[in-house]
PDB file of C-alpha atoms in Angstrom:
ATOM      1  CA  UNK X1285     -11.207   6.792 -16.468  1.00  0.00           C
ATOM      2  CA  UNK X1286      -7.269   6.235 -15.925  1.00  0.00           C
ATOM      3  CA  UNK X1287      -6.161   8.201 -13.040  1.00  0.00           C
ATOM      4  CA  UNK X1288      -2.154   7.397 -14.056  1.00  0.00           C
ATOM      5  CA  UNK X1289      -0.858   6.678 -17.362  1.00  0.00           C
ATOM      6  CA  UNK X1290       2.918   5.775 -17.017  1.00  0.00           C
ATOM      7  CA  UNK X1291       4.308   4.885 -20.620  1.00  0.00           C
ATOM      8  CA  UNK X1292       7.831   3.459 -21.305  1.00  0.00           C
ATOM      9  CA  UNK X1293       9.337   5.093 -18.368  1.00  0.00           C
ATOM     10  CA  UNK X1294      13.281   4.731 -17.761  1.00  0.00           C
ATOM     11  CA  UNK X1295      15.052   6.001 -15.062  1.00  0.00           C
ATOM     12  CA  UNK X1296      19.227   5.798 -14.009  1.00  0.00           C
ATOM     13  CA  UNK X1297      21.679   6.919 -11.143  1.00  0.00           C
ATOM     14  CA  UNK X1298      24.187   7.699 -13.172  1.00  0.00           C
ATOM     15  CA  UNK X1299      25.920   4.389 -14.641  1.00  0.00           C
ATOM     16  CA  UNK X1300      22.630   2.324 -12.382  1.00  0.00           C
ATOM     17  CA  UNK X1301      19.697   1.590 -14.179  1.00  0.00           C
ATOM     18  CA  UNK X1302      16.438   0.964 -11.768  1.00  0.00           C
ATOM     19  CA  UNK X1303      13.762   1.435 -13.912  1.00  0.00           C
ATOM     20  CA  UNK X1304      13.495  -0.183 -17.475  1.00  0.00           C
ATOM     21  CA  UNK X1305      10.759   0.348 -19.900  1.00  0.00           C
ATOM     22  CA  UNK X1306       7.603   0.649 -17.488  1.00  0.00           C
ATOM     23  CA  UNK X1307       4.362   1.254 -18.773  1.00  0.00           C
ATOM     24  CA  UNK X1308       0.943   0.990 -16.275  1.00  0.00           C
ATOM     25  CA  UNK X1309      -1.594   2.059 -15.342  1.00  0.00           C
ATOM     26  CA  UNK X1310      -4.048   2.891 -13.671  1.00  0.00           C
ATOM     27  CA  UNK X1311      -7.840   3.335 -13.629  1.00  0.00           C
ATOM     28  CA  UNK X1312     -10.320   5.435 -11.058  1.00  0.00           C
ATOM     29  CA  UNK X1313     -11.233   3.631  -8.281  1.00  0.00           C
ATOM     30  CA  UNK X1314      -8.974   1.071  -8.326  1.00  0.00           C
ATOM     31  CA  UNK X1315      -5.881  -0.599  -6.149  1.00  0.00           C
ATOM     32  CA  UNK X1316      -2.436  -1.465  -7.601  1.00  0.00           C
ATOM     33  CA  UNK X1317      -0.567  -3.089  -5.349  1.00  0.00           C
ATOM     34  CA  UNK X1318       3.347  -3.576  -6.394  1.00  0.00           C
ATOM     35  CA  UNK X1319       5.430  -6.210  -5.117  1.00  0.00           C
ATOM     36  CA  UNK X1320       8.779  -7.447  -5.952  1.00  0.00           C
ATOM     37  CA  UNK X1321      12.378  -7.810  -3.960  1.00  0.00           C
ATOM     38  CA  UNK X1322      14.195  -5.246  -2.799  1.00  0.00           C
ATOM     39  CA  UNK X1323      15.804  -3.081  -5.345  1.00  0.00           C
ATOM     40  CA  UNK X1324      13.619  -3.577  -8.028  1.00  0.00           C
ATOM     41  CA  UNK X1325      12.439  -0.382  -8.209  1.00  0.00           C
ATOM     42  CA  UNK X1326       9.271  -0.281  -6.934  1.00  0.00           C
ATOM     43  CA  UNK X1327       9.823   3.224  -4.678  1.00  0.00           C
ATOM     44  CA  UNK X1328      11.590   4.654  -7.404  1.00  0.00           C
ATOM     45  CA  UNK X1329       8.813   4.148  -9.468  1.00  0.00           C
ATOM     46  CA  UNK X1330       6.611   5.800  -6.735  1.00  0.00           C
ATOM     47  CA  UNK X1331       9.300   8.601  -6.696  1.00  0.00           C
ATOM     48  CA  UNK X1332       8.626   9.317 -10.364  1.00  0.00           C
ATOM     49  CA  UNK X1333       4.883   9.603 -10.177  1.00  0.00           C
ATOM     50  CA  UNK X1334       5.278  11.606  -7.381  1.00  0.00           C
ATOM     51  CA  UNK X1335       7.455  14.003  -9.314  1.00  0.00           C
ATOM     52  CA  UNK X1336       9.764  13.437  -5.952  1.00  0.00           C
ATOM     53  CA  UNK X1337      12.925  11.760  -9.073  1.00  0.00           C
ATOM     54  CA  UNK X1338      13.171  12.656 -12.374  1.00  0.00           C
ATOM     55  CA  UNK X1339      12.654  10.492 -15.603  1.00  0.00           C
ATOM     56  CA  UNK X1340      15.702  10.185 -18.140  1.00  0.00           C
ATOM     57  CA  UNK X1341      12.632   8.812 -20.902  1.00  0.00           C
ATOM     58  CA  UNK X1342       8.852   8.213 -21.313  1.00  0.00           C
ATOM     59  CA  UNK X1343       5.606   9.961 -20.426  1.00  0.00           C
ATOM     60  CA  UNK X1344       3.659  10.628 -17.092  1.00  0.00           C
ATOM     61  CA  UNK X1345      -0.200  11.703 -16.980  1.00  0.00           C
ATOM     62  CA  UNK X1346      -1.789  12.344 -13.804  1.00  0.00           C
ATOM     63  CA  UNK X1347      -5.398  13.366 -13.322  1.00  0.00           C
ATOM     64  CA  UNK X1348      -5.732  13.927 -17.008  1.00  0.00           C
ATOM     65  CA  UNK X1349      -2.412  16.536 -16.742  1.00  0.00           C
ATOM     66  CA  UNK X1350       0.685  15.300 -18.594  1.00  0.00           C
ATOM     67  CA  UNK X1351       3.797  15.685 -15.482  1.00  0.00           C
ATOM     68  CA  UNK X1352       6.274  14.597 -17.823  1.00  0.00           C
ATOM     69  CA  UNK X1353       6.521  13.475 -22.327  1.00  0.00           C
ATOM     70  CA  UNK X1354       9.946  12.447 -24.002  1.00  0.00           C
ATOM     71  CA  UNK X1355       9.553  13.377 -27.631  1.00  0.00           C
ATOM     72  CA  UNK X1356      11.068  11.042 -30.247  1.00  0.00           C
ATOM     73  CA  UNK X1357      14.462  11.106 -29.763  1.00  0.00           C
ATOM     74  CA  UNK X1358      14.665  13.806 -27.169  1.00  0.00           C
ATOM     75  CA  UNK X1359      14.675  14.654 -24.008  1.00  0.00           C
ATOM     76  CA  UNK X1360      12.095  14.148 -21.409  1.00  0.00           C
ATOM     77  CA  UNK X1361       9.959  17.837 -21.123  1.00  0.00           C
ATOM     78  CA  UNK X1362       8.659  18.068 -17.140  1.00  0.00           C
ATOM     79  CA  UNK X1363       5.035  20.586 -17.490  1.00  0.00           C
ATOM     80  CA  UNK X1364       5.495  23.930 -16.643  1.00  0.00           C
ATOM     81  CA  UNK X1365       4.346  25.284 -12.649  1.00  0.00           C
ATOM     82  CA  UNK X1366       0.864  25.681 -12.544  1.00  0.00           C
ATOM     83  CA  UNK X1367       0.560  22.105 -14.204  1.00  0.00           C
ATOM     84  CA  UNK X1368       3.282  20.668 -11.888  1.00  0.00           C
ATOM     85  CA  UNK X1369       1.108  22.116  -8.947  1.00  0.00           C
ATOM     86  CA  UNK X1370      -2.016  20.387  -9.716  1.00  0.00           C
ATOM     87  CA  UNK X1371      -0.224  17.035 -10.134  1.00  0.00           C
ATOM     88  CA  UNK X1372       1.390  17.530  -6.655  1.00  0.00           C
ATOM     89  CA  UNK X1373      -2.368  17.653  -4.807  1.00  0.00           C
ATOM     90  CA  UNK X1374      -3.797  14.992  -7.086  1.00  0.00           C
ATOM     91  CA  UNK X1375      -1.187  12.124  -5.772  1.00  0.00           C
ATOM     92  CA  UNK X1376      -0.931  12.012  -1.915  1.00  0.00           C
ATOM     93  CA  UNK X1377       2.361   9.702  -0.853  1.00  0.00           C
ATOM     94  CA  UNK X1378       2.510   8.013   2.414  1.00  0.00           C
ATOM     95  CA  UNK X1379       5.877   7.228   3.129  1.00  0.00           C
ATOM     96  CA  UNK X1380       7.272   4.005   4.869  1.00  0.00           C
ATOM     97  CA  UNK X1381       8.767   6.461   7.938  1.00  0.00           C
ATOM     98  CA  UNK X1382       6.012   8.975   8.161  1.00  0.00           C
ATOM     99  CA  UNK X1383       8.045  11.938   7.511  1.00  0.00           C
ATOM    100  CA  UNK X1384       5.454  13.902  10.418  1.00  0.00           C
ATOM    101  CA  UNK X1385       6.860  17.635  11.793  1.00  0.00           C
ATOM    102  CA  UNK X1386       8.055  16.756  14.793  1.00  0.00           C
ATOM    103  CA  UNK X1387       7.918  20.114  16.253  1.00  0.00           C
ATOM    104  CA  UNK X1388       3.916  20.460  15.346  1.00  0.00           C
ATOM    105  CA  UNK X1389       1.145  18.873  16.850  1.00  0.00           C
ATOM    106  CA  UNK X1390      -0.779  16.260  15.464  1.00  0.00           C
ATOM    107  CA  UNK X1391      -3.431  18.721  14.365  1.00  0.00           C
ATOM    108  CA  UNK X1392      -0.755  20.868  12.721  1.00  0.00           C
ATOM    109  CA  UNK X1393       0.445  18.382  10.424  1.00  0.00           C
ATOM    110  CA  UNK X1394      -2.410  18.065   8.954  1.00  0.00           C
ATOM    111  CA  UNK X1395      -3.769  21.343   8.910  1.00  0.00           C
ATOM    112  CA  UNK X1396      -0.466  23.074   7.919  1.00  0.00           C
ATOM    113  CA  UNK X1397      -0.901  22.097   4.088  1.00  0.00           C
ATOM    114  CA  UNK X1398      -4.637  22.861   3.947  1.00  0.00           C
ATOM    115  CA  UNK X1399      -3.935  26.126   5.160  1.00  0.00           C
ATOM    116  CA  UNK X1400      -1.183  27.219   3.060  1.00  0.00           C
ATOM    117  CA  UNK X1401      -1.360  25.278   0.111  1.00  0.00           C
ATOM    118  CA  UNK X1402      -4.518  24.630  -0.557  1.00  0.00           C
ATOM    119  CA  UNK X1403      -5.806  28.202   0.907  1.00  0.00           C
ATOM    120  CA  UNK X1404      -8.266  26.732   3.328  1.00  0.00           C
ATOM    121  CA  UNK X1405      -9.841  28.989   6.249  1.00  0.00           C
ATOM    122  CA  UNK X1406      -8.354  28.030   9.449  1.00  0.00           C
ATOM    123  CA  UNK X1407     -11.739  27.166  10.725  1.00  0.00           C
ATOM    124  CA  UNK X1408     -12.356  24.928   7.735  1.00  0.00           C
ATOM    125  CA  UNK X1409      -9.158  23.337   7.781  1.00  0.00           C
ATOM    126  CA  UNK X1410      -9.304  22.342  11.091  1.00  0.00           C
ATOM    127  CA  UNK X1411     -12.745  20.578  11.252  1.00  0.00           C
ATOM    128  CA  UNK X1412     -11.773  18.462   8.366  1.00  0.00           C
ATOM    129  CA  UNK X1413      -8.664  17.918  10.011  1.00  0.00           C
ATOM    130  CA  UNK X1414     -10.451  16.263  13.405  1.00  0.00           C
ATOM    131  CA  UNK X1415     -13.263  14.780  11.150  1.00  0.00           C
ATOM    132  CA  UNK X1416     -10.307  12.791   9.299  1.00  0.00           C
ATOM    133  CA  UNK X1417      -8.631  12.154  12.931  1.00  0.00           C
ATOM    134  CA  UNK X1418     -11.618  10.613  14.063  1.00  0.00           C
ATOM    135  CA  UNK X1419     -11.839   8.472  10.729  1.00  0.00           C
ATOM    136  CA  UNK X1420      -8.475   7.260  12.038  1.00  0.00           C
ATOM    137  CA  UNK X1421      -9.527   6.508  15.304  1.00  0.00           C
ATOM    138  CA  UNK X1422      -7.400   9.427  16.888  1.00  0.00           C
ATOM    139  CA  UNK X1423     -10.101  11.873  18.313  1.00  0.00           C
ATOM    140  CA  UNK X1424      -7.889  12.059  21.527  1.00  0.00           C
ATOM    141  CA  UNK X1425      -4.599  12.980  20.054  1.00  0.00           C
ATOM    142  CA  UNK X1426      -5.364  16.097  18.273  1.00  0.00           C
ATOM    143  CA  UNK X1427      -2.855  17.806  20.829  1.00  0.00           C
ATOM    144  CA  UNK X1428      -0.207  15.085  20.973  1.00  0.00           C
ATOM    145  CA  UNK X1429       3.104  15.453  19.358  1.00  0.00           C
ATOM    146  CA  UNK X1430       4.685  12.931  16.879  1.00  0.00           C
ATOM    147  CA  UNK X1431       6.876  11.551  19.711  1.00  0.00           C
ATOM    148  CA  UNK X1432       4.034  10.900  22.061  1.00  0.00           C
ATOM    149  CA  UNK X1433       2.385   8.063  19.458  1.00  0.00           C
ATOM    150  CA  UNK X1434       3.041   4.824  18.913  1.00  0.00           C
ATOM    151  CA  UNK X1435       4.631   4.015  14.892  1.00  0.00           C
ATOM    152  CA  UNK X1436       1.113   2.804  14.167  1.00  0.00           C
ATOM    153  CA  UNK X1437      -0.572   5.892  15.954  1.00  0.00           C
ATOM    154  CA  UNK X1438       1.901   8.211  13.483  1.00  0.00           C
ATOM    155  CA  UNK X1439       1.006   6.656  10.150  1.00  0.00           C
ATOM    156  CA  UNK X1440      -2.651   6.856  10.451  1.00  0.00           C
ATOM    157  CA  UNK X1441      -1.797  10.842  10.975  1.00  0.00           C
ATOM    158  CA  UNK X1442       0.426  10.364   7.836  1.00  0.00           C
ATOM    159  CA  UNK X1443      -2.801   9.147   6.011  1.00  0.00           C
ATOM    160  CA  UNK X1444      -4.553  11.638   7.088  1.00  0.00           C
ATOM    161  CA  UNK X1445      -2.289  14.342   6.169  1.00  0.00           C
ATOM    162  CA  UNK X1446      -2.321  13.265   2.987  1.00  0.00           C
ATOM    163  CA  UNK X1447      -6.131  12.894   2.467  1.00  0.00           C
ATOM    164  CA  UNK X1448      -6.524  16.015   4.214  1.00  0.00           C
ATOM    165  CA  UNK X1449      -5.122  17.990   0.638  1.00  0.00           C
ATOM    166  CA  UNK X1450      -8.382  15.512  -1.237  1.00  0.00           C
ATOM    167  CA  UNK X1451      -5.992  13.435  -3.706  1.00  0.00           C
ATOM    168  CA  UNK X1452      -7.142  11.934  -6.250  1.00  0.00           C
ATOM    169  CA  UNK X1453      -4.694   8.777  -5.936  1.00  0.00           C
ATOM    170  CA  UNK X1454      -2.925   8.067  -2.799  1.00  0.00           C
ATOM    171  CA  UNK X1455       0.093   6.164  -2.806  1.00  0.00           C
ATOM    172  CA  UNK X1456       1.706   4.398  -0.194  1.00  0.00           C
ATOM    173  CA  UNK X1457       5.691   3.125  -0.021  1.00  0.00           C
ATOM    174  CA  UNK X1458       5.820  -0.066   2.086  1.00  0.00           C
ATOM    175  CA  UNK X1459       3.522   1.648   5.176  1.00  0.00           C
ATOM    176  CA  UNK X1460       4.113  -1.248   7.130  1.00  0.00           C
ATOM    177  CA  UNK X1461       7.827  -1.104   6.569  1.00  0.00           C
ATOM    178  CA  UNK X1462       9.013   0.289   9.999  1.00  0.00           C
ATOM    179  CA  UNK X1463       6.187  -0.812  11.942  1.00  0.00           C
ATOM    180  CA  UNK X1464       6.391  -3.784  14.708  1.00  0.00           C
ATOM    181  CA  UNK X1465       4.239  -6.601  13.469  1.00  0.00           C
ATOM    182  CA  UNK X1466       1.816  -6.298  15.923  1.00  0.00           C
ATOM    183  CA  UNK X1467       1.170  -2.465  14.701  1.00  0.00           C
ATOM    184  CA  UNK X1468       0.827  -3.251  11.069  1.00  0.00           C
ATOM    185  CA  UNK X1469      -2.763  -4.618  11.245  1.00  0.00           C
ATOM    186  CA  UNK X1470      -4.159  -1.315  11.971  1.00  0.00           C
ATOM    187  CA  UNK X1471      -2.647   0.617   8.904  1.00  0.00           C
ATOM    188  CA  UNK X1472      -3.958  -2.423   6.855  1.00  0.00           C
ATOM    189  CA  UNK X1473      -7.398  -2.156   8.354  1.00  0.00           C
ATOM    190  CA  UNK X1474      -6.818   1.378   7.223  1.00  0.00           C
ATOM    191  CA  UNK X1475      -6.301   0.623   3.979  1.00  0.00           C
ATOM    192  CA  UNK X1476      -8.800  -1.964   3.660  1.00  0.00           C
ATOM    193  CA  UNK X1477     -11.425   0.951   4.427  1.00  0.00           C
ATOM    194  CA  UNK X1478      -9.971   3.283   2.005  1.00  0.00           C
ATOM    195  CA  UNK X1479     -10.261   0.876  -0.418  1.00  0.00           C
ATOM    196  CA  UNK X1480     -14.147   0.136   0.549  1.00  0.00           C
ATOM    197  CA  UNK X1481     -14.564   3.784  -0.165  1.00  0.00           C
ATOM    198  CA  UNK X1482     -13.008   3.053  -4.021  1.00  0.00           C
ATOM    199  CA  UNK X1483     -10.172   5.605  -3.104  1.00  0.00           C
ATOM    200  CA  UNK X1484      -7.947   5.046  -6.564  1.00  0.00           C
ATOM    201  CA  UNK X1485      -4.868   3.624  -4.440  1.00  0.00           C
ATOM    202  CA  UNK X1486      -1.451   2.461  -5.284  1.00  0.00           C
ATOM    203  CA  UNK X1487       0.309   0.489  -2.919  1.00  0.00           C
ATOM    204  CA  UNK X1488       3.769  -0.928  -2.337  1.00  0.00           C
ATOM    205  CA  UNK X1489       3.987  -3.566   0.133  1.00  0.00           C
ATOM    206  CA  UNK X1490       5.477  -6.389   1.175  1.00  0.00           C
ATOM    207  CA  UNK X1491       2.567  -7.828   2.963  1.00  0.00           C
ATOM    208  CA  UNK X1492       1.567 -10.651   0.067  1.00  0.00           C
ATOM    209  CA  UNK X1493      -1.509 -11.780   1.753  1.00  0.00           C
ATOM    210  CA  UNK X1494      -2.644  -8.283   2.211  1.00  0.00           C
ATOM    211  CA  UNK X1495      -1.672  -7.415  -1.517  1.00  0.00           C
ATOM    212  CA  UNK X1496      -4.008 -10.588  -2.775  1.00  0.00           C
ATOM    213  CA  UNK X1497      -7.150  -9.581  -0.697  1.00  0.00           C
ATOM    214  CA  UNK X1498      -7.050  -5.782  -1.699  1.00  0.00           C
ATOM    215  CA  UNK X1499      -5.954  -5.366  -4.777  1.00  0.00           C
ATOM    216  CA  UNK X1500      -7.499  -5.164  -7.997  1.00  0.00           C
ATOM    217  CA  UNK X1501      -4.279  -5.393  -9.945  1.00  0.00           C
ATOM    218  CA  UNK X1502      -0.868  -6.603  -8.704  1.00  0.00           C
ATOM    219  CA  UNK X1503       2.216  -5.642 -10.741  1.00  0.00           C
ATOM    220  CA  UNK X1504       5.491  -8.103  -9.760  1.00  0.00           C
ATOM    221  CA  UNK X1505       8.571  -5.956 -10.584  1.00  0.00           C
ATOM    222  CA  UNK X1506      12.273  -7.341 -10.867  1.00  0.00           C
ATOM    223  CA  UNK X1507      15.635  -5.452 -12.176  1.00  0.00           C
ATOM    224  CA  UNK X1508      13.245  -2.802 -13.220  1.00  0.00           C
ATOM    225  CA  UNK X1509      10.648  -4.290 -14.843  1.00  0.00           C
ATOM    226  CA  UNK X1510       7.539  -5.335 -14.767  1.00  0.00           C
ATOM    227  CA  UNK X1511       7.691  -9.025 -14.911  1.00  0.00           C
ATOM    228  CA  UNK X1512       4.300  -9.834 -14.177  1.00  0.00           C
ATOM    229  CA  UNK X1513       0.740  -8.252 -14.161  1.00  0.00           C
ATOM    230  CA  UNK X1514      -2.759  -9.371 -13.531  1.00  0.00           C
ATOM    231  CA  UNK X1515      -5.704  -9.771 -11.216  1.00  0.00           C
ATOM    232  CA  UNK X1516      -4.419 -11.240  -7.555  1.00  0.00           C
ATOM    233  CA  UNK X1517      -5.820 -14.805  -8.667  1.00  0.00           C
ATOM    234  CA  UNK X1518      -3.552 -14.481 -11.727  1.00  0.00           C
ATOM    235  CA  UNK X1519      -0.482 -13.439 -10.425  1.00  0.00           C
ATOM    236  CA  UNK X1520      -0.878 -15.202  -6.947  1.00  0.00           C
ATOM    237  CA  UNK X1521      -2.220 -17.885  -7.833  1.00  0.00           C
ATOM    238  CA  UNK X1522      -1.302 -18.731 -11.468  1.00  0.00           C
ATOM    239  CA  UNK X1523       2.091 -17.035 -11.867  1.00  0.00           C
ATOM    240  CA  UNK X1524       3.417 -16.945 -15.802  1.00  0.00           C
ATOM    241  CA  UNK X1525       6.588 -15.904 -15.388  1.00  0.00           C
ATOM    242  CA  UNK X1526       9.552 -17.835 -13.110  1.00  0.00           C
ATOM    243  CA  UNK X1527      10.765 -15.323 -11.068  1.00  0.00           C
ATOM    244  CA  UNK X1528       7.191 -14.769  -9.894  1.00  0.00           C
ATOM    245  CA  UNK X1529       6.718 -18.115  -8.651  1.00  0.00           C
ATOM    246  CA  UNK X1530       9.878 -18.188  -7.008  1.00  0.00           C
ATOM    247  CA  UNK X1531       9.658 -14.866  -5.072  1.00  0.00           C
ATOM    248  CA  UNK X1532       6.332 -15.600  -4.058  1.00  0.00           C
ATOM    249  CA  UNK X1533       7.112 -19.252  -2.806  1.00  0.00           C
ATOM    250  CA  UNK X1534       9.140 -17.452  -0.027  1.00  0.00           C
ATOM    251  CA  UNK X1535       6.155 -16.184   1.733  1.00  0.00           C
ATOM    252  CA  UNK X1536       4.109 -19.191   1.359  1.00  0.00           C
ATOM    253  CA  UNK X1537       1.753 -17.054  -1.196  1.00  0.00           C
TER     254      UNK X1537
END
């Protein structure tokens, strides 16, 4: 079952083009890792799933609900509310700097959504809410604020957060981006379990040995396409197209 069906996607700034053509996608249960340089448009692309950036062409289905269709010739048509809703707790986003309330606790953040967007008792939302902190190895900081954790510390509560609304993907822009390199191997780890547990997952990164041992799919993206797709073996190890090989000879991949 695909989870995300992207289909000839373009997006622009203005006179900027980022995203050319892009069609993926992806199927339950399975990670998509996305790698490229910087300014190819991988967040973007992110962005657009997320409904977070609007498309200027092409078609969106998430969860079996269409978020966006461009009819022949005419302009892209965004779902109506309700539809727009149920897209919105279907894709969780982890972003690469947390994005945590810094005036709420760490039980807060999570609970805050539960409660008021998904309608949850306050009872409810809470024991999820420590059963997920204690997934994440953060039992003890229920009361702690965002300023009293370490980067690592904070984006295992962003994950939780955002598996605390029950997505059916989760996505995740670069969550090792603004991390110190000896904090990044915990969020991996993270990740690493999530994927054990066949969460449907669509990651970012610039981590390419991370991308090759997790992934079931790597897409390399450049000026806004997608250059290169395949299993990690194929694109890691067997790269088609040029710019592939050349990006990935950088990082020794």
């Amino acid at each position: 079952m695909e989870i995300i069906k992207v289909e000839h996607v373009h997006k622009s700034f203005e006179d900027l083009t980022v995203l050319r053509d892009i069609s993926f996608s992806v199927k339950q249960g399975e990670v998509l890792s996305i790698i490229g340089p910087s300014g190819s448009g991988k967040s973007t692309l992110l962005r657009c799933i997320t409904n977070l950036e609007h498309v200027q062409s092409g078609s969106i289905t998430i969860g079996g609900n269409i978020l966006v269709s461009t009819p022949v010739g005419g302009k892209p048509v965004y779902a109506e509310h309700k539809t727009l809703q149920k897209v919105r707790l279907s894709v969780g986003l982890v972003f690469q700097n947390f994005n945590l309330f810094p005036h709420f606790s760490v039980l807060r953040n999570i609970t805050e959504a539960q409660i008021h967007v998904l309608g949850m008792p306050k009872a409810q939302a809470r024991k999820e809410a420590l059963e997920l902190l204690a997934k994440m190895g953060l039992s003890d900081k229920a009361a702690a604020y965002p300023f009293q954790l370490s980067g690592g510390q904070q984006q295992r509560v962003s994950i939780a957060r955002a598996l605390a609304l029950k997505p059916q993907v989760l996505c995740f822009d670069e969550p090792t981006s603004a991390l110190d390199p000896e904090l990044t191997g915990e969020i991996l780890e993270v990740i690493k379990e999530l994927a054990a547990e066949k969460m449907t997952m669509v990651v970012v990164t610039h981590e390419m040995a991370f991308a090759r041992d997790i992934s079931d799919r790597v897409i390399f993206m450049d000026d806004g396409i997608i250059a290169e797709e395949g299993t990690p073996s194929e694109v890691f190890s067997n790269p088609k197209n040029e710019r592939t090989k050349r990006f990935l000879s950088r990082f020794g991949a």
